[in-house]
Amino acid sequence: MDVRVLDTPGDVARAAADAFEAVVRCTPEALLGLATGSTPLALYDELARRHASEGLYFARAQGVLLDEYVGLPAGHPERYRNVILREFADRVGMPAANVHSPEVDAVDLAAACEAYEDEIDRLGPVALQVLGLGSDGHIAFNMPGSLAGSRTRRTALTEQTVQDNARFFDGDADRVPREAVTQGLATILRSEGIVLLVTGHRKAEALDALLSGPATEAMPATVLRTHAGTTVLVDRAAAGLSA
Ligand code: GLP
C-alpha cells in the first residue's frame, strides 16, 4: 500500500480524480469501481467539473457499484444505484445502462449475488476502484469478521453502521435498511488499482488501525495491505495531524 497524506479533503479528491482521469484518458471504455458514502462525493464533484470544463469523458466507460441496500424501493433516493446516477454518472455523461449494480429485488438473492460476481468478471477487471473507510474499518459492506476470500453476498449491517448511515435518512436510524448486498473482499481485491479515501477526524482511529494495527478480520480494510496496487489518500485530520 502506498500511503499519501495530503492537506485537505479537496486535495484528496483532486489526487483521486487525477487517478481516474489517467485511467479514462488512456482507456475510455475502462470499468470503474464506484463507491457511495460521503467521502467520495468530493471526488465525483471534481470529476464532474473536469467533465464540464476540461473535456473529460465517461460516455464509453462502465461502472460497477460496490454494494446496495436490500429493502429500499427502486425509486428511493438513498438506493445506492440512484445515488451513483445522481452524484456521478448523470453529471459526467456516463449512460445509466453502463452503471451496473446487484439485483437486490431478486427473489433468489443468492443467485443474484453469484450473477453479479459473474457480471463483474465478464466486464472486468475493474481498472480502478474507489473505496471509503467505515468507522469500524469496513469497506463496502464487508463488516468486521468478513473473510479475505469473501465474494458478493447478502450481509447484515452492524448497529454502528446503521447509526453512521442514519444521517442519510434524516437522522432516523429506524429507516436505515438492516441488510445489503456487498462485493466481497476477494471481489474488491481483483481490481487492478484501488484508491482508498480517508478524510476527517472521525476516521482517525480506523485509519490508525489500518496502518499500524494487526492484519485481522476484525478490521476488514487490512486486506488492502495485500494488494500492491492500493493507494491510500488521507487528509491531515484523518492522519491525526492538526488541520
Ligand atoms: C457505507 C458504505 C461504504 C462507505 C462507508 C463510509 O457503509 N457502504 O462503502 O465507505 O459507508 O461512509 P462515509 O464515507 O460516509 O464515511
Coordinates of C-alpha atoms and ligand atoms in Angstrom, one line a residue:
M1 CA 0.0 0.0 0.0
D2 CA 1.2 3.4 -0.9
V3 CA 0.0 6.0 1.7
R4 CA -0.1 9.7 0.9
V5 CA -1.0 12.4 3.5
L6 CA -2.4 15.5 1.8
D7 CA -3.6 18.7 3.5
T8 CA -7.3 18.9 2.9
P9 CA -10.3 16.7 1.7
G10 CA -10.2 18.8 -1.5
D11 CA -6.5 17.7 -2.1
V12 CA -7.6 14.1 -1.5
A13 CA -10.4 14.5 -4.0
R14 CA -8.1 16.1 -6.7
A15 CA -5.5 13.4 -6.2
A16 CA -8.2 10.7 -6.6
A17 CA -9.6 12.5 -9.7
D18 CA -6.1 12.5 -11.2
A19 CA -6.0 8.7 -10.9
F20 CA -9.4 8.3 -12.5
E21 CA -8.6 10.8 -15.2
A22 CA -5.4 8.9 -16.1
V23 CA -7.4 5.6 -16.4
V24 CA -10.1 7.1 -18.6
R25 CA -7.9 9.1 -20.8
C26 CA -5.8 6.0 -21.5
T27 CA -8.7 3.6 -21.7
P28 CA -12.0 5.3 -22.4
E29 CA -14.0 2.1 -22.1
A30 CA -12.5 1.3 -18.7
L31 CA -14.5 -0.4 -16.0
L32 CA -14.6 1.8 -12.9
G33 CA -15.5 0.7 -9.3
L34 CA -17.8 3.2 -7.7
A35 CA -18.5 3.8 -4.0
T36 CA -21.1 5.6 -2.0
G37 CA -20.9 7.3 1.4
S38 CA -20.0 10.9 1.9
T39 CA -16.2 10.6 1.4
P40 CA -16.2 10.1 -2.5
L41 CA -18.6 12.9 -3.1
A42 CA -15.8 15.5 -3.4
L43 CA -14.1 13.2 -6.0
Y44 CA -17.4 13.0 -8.0
D45 CA -17.7 16.8 -7.8
E46 CA -14.2 17.2 -9.2
L47 CA -14.7 14.7 -12.0
A48 CA -18.0 16.5 -12.9
R49 CA -16.0 19.7 -13.0
R50 CA -13.4 18.2 -15.3
H51 CA -16.1 16.8 -17.5
A52 CA -17.8 20.2 -17.8
S53 CA -14.7 22.3 -18.3
E54 CA -11.8 20.1 -19.4
G55 CA -13.4 17.5 -21.8
L56 CA -13.0 14.5 -19.6
Y57 CA -15.5 12.0 -21.0
F58 CA -17.0 8.9 -19.4
A59 CA -19.5 8.1 -22.2
R60 CA -17.8 4.8 -23.0
A61 CA -16.7 3.9 -19.5
Q62 CA -18.6 1.4 -17.4
G63 CA -19.2 1.5 -13.7
V64 CA -19.9 -1.2 -11.1
L65 CA -21.3 -0.5 -7.6
L66 CA -19.6 -1.9 -4.6
D67 CA -22.8 -2.6 -2.7
E68 CA -26.6 -1.9 -2.4
Y69 CA -29.1 -1.8 0.3
V70 CA -31.7 -4.6 0.5
G71 CA -35.3 -3.4 1.1
L72 CA -35.4 0.1 -0.3
P73 CA -37.9 0.7 -3.1
A74 CA -36.3 1.1 -6.6
G75 CA -37.0 4.8 -6.7
H76 CA -35.7 5.6 -3.2
P77 CA -33.2 8.5 -3.3
E78 CA -30.8 6.6 -1.0
R79 CA -30.8 3.4 -3.0
Y80 CA -27.1 3.3 -4.0
R81 CA -27.8 2.9 -7.7
N82 CA -29.7 6.2 -7.5
V83 CA -27.0 7.9 -5.5
I84 CA -24.4 6.9 -8.1
L85 CA -26.5 8.0 -11.0
R86 CA -27.3 11.4 -9.3
E87 CA -23.9 12.1 -7.9
F88 CA -21.6 10.7 -10.6
A89 CA -23.0 9.1 -13.8
D90 CA -25.5 11.8 -14.8
R91 CA -23.0 14.5 -14.2
V92 CA -20.2 13.1 -16.3
G93 CA -22.2 11.7 -19.2
M94 CA -22.0 8.0 -18.2
P95 CA -25.1 6.3 -19.6
A96 CA -27.3 4.7 -16.9
A97 CA -27.1 1.5 -18.9
N98 CA -23.3 1.5 -18.2
V99 CA -23.9 1.5 -14.4
H100 CA -24.1 -2.0 -13.0
S101 CA -25.5 -2.9 -9.6
P102 CA -26.6 -6.0 -7.8
E103 CA -30.3 -7.2 -8.4
V104 CA -31.3 -6.7 -4.8
D105 CA -35.0 -7.2 -5.6
A106 CA -34.5 -10.7 -7.0
V107 CA -36.5 -13.4 -5.3
D108 CA -33.4 -15.6 -5.2
L109 CA -30.9 -13.2 -3.8
A110 CA -28.1 -15.8 -3.5
A111 CA -28.4 -16.4 -7.3
A112 CA -28.4 -12.6 -7.9
C113 CA -25.2 -12.3 -5.9
E114 CA -23.5 -15.0 -8.0
A115 CA -24.8 -13.3 -11.1
Y116 CA -23.2 -10.0 -10.0
E117 CA -19.9 -11.7 -9.3
D118 CA -20.0 -13.2 -12.8
E119 CA -21.0 -9.8 -14.4
I120 CA -18.0 -8.1 -12.8
D121 CA -15.8 -10.8 -14.2
R122 CA -17.3 -10.5 -17.6
L123 CA -17.0 -6.7 -17.7
G124 CA -13.7 -6.6 -15.7
P125 CA -11.3 -6.4 -14.4
V126 CA -12.1 -3.2 -12.6
A127 CA -9.4 -0.8 -13.7
L128 CA -9.7 1.5 -10.6
Q129 CA -11.8 1.0 -7.5
V130 CA -12.6 3.9 -5.2
L131 CA -13.3 3.0 -1.6
G132 CA -14.3 4.8 1.6
L133 CA -13.5 3.5 5.1
G134 CA -16.2 2.7 7.6
S135 CA -15.6 4.0 11.1
D136 CA -15.1 0.3 12.2
G137 CA -12.8 -0.5 9.4
H138 CA -15.3 -1.9 6.9
I139 CA -15.0 -1.5 3.2
A140 CA -18.2 -1.7 1.0
F141 CA -20.4 -3.6 3.4
N142 CA -17.8 -6.1 4.5
M143 CA -18.3 -5.8 8.2
P144 CA -15.8 -6.8 10.9
G145 CA -15.4 -10.6 10.7
S146 CA -15.6 -10.7 6.8
L147 CA -13.2 -13.2 5.3
A148 CA -10.4 -12.2 2.9
G149 CA -11.8 -14.8 0.5
S150 CA -15.4 -13.5 0.6
R151 CA -17.4 -13.0 -2.5
T152 CA -20.5 -11.0 -3.4
R153 CA -23.2 -11.8 -0.8
R154 CA -26.1 -10.7 1.4
T155 CA -24.9 -9.2 4.7
A156 CA -26.3 -7.6 7.8
L157 CA -25.2 -4.1 8.8
T158 CA -23.8 -3.6 12.2
E159 CA -25.5 -1.3 14.6
Q160 CA -22.6 1.2 14.4
T161 CA -23.0 1.3 10.6
V162 CA -26.8 1.8 10.9
Q163 CA -26.1 4.7 13.3
D164 CA -23.4 6.1 11.0
N165 CA -25.7 6.0 7.9
A166 CA -28.8 7.4 9.7
R167 CA -27.7 10.9 8.6
F168 CA -28.7 9.9 5.0
F169 CA -32.2 9.1 6.3
D170 CA -33.0 12.4 8.1
G171 CA -31.1 11.1 11.2
D172 CA -33.7 8.3 11.7
A173 CA -31.8 5.0 12.3
D174 CA -35.2 3.1 12.1
R175 CA -35.3 4.0 8.4
V176 CA -31.8 2.6 7.6
P177 CA -32.1 -0.9 5.9
R178 CA -30.6 -3.6 8.1
E179 CA -29.3 -5.6 5.1
A180 CA -27.3 -5.1 2.0
V181 CA -25.6 -7.0 -0.9
T182 CA -21.9 -6.3 -1.0
Q183 CA -19.0 -7.2 -3.2
G184 CA -16.8 -9.5 -1.1
L185 CA -13.2 -8.7 -0.1
A186 CA -11.9 -11.1 -2.7
T187 CA -14.1 -9.4 -5.3
I188 CA -12.6 -6.0 -4.5
L189 CA -9.1 -7.4 -4.4
R190 CA -9.5 -8.4 -8.1
S191 CA -9.4 -4.7 -9.1
E192 CA -6.3 -3.7 -10.9
G193 CA -6.0 -0.5 -8.9
I194 CA -7.6 0.7 -5.6
V195 CA -7.7 4.1 -4.1
L196 CA -8.9 4.3 -0.5
L197 CA -10.1 7.8 0.6
V198 CA -9.9 8.6 4.3
T199 CA -10.8 12.1 5.4
G200 CA -11.9 13.8 8.7
H201 CA -11.2 13.3 12.4
R202 CA -14.0 10.7 12.6
K203 CA -11.8 8.2 10.6
A204 CA -8.5 8.7 12.6
E205 CA -9.0 5.7 14.8
A206 CA -9.9 3.3 11.9
L207 CA -7.0 4.7 9.8
D208 CA -4.6 4.1 12.6
A209 CA -5.8 0.5 12.9
L210 CA -5.5 0.0 9.2
L211 CA -1.9 1.4 9.0
S212 CA -0.5 0.2 12.3
G213 CA -2.7 -2.4 13.8
P214 CA -2.7 -6.2 13.3
A215 CA -4.0 -7.5 10.0
T216 CA -7.2 -9.1 11.2
E217 CA -10.7 -10.0 10.1
A218 CA -11.8 -7.6 12.8
M219 CA -10.5 -4.8 10.6
P220 CA -11.6 -5.8 7.1
A221 CA -9.7 -2.9 5.4
T222 CA -6.4 -4.5 6.4
V223 CA -6.8 -6.9 3.5
L224 CA -5.8 -4.0 1.3
R225 CA -2.2 -4.4 2.6
T226 CA -2.0 -7.5 0.4
H227 CA -2.9 -5.5 -2.8
A228 CA 0.2 -3.9 -4.3
G229 CA -1.9 -1.5 -6.4
T230 CA -3.6 0.2 -3.4
T231 CA -3.1 3.9 -2.7
V232 CA -4.5 5.4 0.5
L233 CA -5.2 9.1 0.2
V234 CA -5.5 10.7 3.6
D235 CA -6.1 14.2 4.8
R236 CA -4.4 15.8 7.8
A237 CA -7.4 15.4 10.0
A238 CA -7.7 11.7 9.5
A239 CA -4.0 11.3 9.9
G240 CA -4.3 12.8 13.4
L241 CA -2.5 16.0 12.4
S242 CA -3.9 19.4 13.1
A243 CA -5.7 20.7 10.0
Ligands
GLP1 C1 -21.1 2.9 3.9 C2 -20.7 2.3 2.6 C3 -19.2 2.3 2.4 C4 -18.6 3.6 2.9 C5 -18.9 3.8 4.3 C6 -18.2 5.1 4.8 O1 -21.2 1.9 4.9 N1 -21.3 1.0 2.3 O2 -18.9 2.0 1.1 O3 -17.2 3.5 2.6 O4 -20.3 3.9 4.4 O5 -19.0 6.2 4.5 P1 -18.6 7.7 4.7 O6 -17.7 8.0 3.5 O7 -19.9 8.5 4.5 O8 -17.9 7.9 6.0

